[in-house]
Each structure stands twice: as C-alpha cells, then as structure tokens.
Short mmCIF file of C-alpha atoms in Angstrom, two decimals:
data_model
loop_
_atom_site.label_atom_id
_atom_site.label_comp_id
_atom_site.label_asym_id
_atom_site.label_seq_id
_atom_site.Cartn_x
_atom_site.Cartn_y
_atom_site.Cartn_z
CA UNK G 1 0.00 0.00 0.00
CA UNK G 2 1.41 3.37 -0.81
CA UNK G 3 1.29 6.01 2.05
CA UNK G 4 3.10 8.01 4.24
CA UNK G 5 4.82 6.30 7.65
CA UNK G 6 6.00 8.04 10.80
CA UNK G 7 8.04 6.58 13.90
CA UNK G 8 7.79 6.13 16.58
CA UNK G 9 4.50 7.18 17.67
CA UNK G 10 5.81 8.41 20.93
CA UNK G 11 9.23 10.03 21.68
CA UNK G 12 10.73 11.04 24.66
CA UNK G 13 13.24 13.60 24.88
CA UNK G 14 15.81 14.96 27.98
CA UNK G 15 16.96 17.63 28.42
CA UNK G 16 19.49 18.59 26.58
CA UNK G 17 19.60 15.35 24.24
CA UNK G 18 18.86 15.64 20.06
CA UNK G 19 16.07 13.34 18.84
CA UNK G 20 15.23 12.33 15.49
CA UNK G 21 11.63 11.95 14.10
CA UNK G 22 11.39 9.78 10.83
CA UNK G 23 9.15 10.16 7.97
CA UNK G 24 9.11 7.94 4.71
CA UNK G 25 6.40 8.20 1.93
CA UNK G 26 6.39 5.30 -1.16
CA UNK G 27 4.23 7.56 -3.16
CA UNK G 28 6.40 9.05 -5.56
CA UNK G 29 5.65 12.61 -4.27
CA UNK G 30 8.65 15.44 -4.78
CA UNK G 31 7.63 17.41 -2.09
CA UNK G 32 8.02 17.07 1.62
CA UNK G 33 6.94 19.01 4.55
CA UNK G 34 7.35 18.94 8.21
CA UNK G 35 4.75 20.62 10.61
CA UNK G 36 4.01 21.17 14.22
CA UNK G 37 0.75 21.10 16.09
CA UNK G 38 0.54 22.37 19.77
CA UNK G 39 -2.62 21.67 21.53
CA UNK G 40 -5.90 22.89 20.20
CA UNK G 41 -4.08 24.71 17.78
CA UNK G 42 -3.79 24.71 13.67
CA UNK G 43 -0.17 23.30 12.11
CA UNK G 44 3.18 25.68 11.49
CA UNK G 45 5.21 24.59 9.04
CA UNK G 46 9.24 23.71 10.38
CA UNK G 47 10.85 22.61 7.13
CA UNK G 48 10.01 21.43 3.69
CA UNK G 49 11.96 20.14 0.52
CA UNK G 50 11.07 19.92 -3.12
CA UNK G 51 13.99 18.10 -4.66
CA UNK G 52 16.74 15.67 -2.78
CA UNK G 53 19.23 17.42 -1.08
CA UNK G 54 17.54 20.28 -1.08
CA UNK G 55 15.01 21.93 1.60
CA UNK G 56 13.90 25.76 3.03
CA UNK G 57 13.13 26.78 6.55
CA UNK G 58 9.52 27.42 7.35
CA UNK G 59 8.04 29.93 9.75
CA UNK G 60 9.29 27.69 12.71
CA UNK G 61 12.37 26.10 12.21
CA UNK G 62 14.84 27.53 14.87
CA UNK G 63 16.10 24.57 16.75
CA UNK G 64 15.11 22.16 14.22
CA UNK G 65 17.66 20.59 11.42
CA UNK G 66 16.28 17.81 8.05
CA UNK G 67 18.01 16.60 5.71
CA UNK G 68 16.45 15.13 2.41
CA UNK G 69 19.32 12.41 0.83
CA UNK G 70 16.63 10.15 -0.73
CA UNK G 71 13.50 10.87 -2.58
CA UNK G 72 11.42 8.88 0.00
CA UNK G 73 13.01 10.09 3.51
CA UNK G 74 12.73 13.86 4.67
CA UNK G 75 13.92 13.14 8.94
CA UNK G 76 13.88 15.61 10.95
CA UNK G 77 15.99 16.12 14.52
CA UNK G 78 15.02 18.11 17.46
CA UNK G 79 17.78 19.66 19.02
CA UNK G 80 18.59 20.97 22.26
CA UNK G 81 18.69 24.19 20.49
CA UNK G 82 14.42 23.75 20.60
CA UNK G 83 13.52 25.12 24.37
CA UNK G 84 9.88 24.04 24.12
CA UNK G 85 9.65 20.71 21.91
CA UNK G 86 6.25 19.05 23.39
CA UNK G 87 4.30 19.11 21.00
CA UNK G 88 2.53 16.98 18.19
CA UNK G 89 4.84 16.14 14.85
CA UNK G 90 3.09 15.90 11.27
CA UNK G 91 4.83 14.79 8.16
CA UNK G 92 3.15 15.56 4.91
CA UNK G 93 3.74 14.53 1.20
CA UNK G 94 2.43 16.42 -1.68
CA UNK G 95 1.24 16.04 -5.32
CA UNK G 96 0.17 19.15 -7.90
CA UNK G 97 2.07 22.23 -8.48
CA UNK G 98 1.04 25.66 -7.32
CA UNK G 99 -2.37 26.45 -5.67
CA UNK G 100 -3.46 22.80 -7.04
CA UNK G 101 -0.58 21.03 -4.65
CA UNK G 102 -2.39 18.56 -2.31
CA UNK G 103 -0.59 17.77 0.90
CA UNK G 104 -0.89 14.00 2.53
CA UNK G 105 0.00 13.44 5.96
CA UNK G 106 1.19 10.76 7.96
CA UNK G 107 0.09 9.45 11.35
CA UNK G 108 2.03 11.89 13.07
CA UNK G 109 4.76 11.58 16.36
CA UNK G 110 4.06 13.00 20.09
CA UNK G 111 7.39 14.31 21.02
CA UNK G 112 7.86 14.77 24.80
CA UNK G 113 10.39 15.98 27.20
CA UNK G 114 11.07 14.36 30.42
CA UNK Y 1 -0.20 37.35 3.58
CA UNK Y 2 -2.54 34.56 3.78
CA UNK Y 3 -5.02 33.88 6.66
CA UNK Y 4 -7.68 31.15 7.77
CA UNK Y 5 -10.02 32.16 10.14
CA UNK Y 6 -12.59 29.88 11.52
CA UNK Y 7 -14.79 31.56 14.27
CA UNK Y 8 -16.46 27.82 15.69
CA UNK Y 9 -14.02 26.34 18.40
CA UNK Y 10 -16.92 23.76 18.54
CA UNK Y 11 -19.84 22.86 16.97
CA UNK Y 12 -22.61 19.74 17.80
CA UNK Y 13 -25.19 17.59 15.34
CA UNK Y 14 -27.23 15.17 15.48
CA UNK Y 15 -26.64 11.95 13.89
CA UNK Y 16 -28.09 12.17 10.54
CA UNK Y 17 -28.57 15.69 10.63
CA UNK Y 18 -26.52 18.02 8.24
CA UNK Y 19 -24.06 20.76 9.41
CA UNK Y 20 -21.73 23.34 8.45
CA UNK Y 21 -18.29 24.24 9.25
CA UNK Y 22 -17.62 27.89 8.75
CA UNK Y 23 -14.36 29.00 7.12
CA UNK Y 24 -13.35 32.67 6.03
CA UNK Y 25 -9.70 33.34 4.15
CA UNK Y 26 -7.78 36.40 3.47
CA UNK Y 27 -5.27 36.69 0.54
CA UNK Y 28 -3.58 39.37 -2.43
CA UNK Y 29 -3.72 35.68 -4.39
CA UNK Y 30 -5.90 35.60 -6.81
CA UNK Y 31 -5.15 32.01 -8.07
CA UNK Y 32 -5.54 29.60 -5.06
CA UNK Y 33 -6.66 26.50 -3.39
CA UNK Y 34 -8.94 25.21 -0.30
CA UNK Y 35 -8.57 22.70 1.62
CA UNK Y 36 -10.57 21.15 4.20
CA UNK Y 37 -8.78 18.31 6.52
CA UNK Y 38 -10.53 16.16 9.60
CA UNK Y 39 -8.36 15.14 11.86
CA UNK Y 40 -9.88 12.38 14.70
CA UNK Y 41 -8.30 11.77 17.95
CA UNK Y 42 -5.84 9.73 16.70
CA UNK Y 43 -4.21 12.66 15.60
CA UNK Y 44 -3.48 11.81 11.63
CA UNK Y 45 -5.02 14.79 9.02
CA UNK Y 46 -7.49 13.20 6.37
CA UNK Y 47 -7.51 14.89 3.58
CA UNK Y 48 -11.29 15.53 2.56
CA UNK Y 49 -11.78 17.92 0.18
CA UNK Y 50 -10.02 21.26 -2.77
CA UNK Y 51 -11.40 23.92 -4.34
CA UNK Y 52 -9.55 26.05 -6.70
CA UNK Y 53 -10.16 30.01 -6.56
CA UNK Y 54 -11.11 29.22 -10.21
CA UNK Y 55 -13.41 26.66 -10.42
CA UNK Y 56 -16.80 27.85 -10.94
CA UNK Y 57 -18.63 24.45 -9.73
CA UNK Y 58 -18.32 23.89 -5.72
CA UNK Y 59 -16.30 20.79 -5.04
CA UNK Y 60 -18.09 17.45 -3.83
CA UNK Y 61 -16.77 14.33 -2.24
CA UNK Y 62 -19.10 12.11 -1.23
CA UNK Y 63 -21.01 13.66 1.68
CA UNK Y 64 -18.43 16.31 1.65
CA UNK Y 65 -19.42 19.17 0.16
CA UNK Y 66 -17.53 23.32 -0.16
CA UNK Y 67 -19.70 26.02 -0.38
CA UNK Y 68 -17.39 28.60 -1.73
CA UNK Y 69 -18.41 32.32 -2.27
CA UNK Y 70 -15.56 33.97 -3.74
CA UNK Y 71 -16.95 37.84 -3.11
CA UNK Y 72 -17.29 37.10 0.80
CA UNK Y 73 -13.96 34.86 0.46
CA UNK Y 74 -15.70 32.19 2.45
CA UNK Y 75 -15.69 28.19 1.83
CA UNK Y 76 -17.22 26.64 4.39
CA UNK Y 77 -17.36 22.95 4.38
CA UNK Y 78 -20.96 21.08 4.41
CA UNK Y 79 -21.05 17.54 6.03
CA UNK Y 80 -24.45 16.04 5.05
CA UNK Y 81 -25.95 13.20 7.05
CA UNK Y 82 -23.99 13.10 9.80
CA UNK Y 83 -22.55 10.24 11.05
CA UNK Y 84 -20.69 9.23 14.61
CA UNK Y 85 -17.74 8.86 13.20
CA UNK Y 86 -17.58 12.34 11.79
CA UNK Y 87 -16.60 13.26 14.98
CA UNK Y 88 -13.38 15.12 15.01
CA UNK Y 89 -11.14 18.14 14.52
CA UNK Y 90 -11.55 19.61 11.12
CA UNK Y 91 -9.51 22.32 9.69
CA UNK Y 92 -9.75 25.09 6.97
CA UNK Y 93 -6.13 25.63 4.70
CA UNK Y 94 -5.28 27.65 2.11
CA UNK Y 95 -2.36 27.04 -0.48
CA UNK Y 96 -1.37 30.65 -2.68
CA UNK Y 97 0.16 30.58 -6.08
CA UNK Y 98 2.99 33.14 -5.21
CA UNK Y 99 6.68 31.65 -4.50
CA UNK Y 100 7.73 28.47 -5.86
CA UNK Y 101 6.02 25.90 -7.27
CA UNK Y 102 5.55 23.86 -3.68
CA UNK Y 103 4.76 25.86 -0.27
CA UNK Y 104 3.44 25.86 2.84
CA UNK Y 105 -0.71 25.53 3.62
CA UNK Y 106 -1.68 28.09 5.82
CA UNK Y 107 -4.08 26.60 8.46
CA UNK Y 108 -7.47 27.49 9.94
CA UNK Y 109 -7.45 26.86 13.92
CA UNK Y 110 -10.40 23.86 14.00
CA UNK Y 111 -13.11 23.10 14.37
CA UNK Y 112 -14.45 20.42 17.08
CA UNK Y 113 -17.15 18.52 15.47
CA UNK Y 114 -19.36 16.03 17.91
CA UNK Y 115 -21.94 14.12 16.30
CA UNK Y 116 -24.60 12.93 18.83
CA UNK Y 117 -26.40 9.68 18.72
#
C-alpha cells in the first residue's frame, strides 16, 4: 500500500539530548513538509523540501535541522537548540504544483520531554 | 499574507442531521486553493476535500461538500448526514500561487465537530 509512515509514535526527549523523528512516503511525491501542532491549535510549518538534497526553513524552524538524501526520507531532529519541543509532529507529502498542490500526511509523532 | 479564520471552536449535530463548518480566508492571491482536513483523535489529518479560486462548480466528495463564495472569500465545508464517526477536529487551509512551485498551507485553527447519537 502506498502512504506516508511516521516513527515512533511516541518520543521522549531529555533535556538537553537531540532526537530524530522519521518520515518515509512510497508515493512518488517530490515534495516534503514537516509541521508542528501544539494543543488545540492549527499546524506551522518547520521545514520542507522539493527536490533531494535540497530543503527551506519554514516559519518555525529555529532549533530544528532535516536533511532530504533520498526521494522517499525527509527526517527531521530536534535539538537541544528547541527550548519548548512538546508538542505533536506531522509529516506531509504532496502532489500538484502551485495552488493545485495537495498535501498527505502521515500518522504523526508526540514528542515529549522528560 | 494569507489567513484562515474559523470563528467555531466547537460545533454539535445530530446523527443524521446536516451541518456546516464555517471558514473565512484572506489573501492578495488571486489564483488559489482550499482545503478542508478532519483530523480524529488519533491525531493523523485526512484529507477531505479542494477547491480552486477558479473553479466555478463547488467541489463534492461524497457527503463532503464546499460552499465557496468567492466575493465574501468564504468556503465553508458542508457535512451532510452526519454520522458518529464524523466526529473530530476539522480544519480550513489555504495554499497561494505566489513563490515556488511547492509551499506551505496556511491553516485554519479547527473546528471540534461532535456528532450525537
């Protein structure tokens, strides 16, 4: 089945330690996006890459590093650098160019800090 | 700039019953997409429904439906026949046609939807 997977599902984080958050999509798609969701609130977008080896900073992405080596895998680390990390982590996938681009997400990762 | 705005932290239904999910955007765009997403407690975002600032037809998915009025720069989302499992987060996005080809969706801050037996 083609989707989008995240893992783990839960993450726990000390202080002062780097995490990484994987996402992996078998759907072909160019584009990959990372977002965060704090609770009861909409998603703001930490990263996102068009092409391999490529990827821009969204409006959130100060303590936050990706990297995009293969087509399929867009990780992204947490790193100490992020004072407040707790929060809900959504990968996304997209097809369409322009205002037609349709974003897919994945199940998503609850990051939290011990 | 792009904004979402929807003004119902929480809205209720009856099972069976029809509702509407209010949505209001603000954008210099003048080519650009609407999205609605549901997102249950299991925290994954379902992609339901798109309607282009261009298309002259209001989209339908199944019970799914966007009533988009471009003048009031509304596109609220129409759930008919309600059912218990509708019961979830939903959210409004936009995606402009400015920048590069792929970019960022701009997101509403929910809806809760609770269906009632």
């Amino acid at each position: 089945d083609g989707g989008i997977t995240q893992s783990p599902k839960y993450l726990f984080r000390k202080e002062g330690q780097n995490v990484t958050l994987s996402c992996e999509q078998n759907l072909n798609h160019d584009a990959m996006y990372w977002y965060r969701q704090d609770p009861g609130q909409g998603l703001r977008l930490i990263y996102y890459s068009q092409i391999v080896n490529d990827f821009q900073k969204g409006d959130i992405a100060e303590g936050y590093s990706v990297s995009r080596e293969k087509k399929e895998s867009f990780p992204l680390t947490v790193t100490s650098a992020q004072k407040n990390p707790t929060a809900f982590y959504l990968c996304a996938s997209s097809i369409g160019k322009g205002f037609t681009e349709t974003q897919y997400f994945g199940p998503g990762t609850r990051l939290l800090v011990l | 700039a792009q904004k979402i705005t929807q003004t119902q932290p929480g809205m209720f239904v009856q099972e069976k019953e029809a509702v509407t999910l209010d949505c209001t955007y603000d954008t210099s765009d003048q080519s650009y997409g609407l999205f609605w997403y549901k997102q249950p407690s299991s925290g994954e975002m379902i992609f339901l429904i798109y309607q282009g600032s261009y298309d002259e037809q209001n989209a339908t998915e199944g019970r799914y439906s966007l009533n988009f009025q471009k003048a009031r720069k509304s596109a609220n989302l129409v759930i008919s026949a309600s059912q218990l499992g509708d019961s979830a987060m939903y959210f409004c996005a936009m995606r402009g046609a400015g920048g590069t080809s792929y970019g960022k969706l701009t997101f509403g801050q929910g809806t809760i939807l609770t269906v009632h037996p």
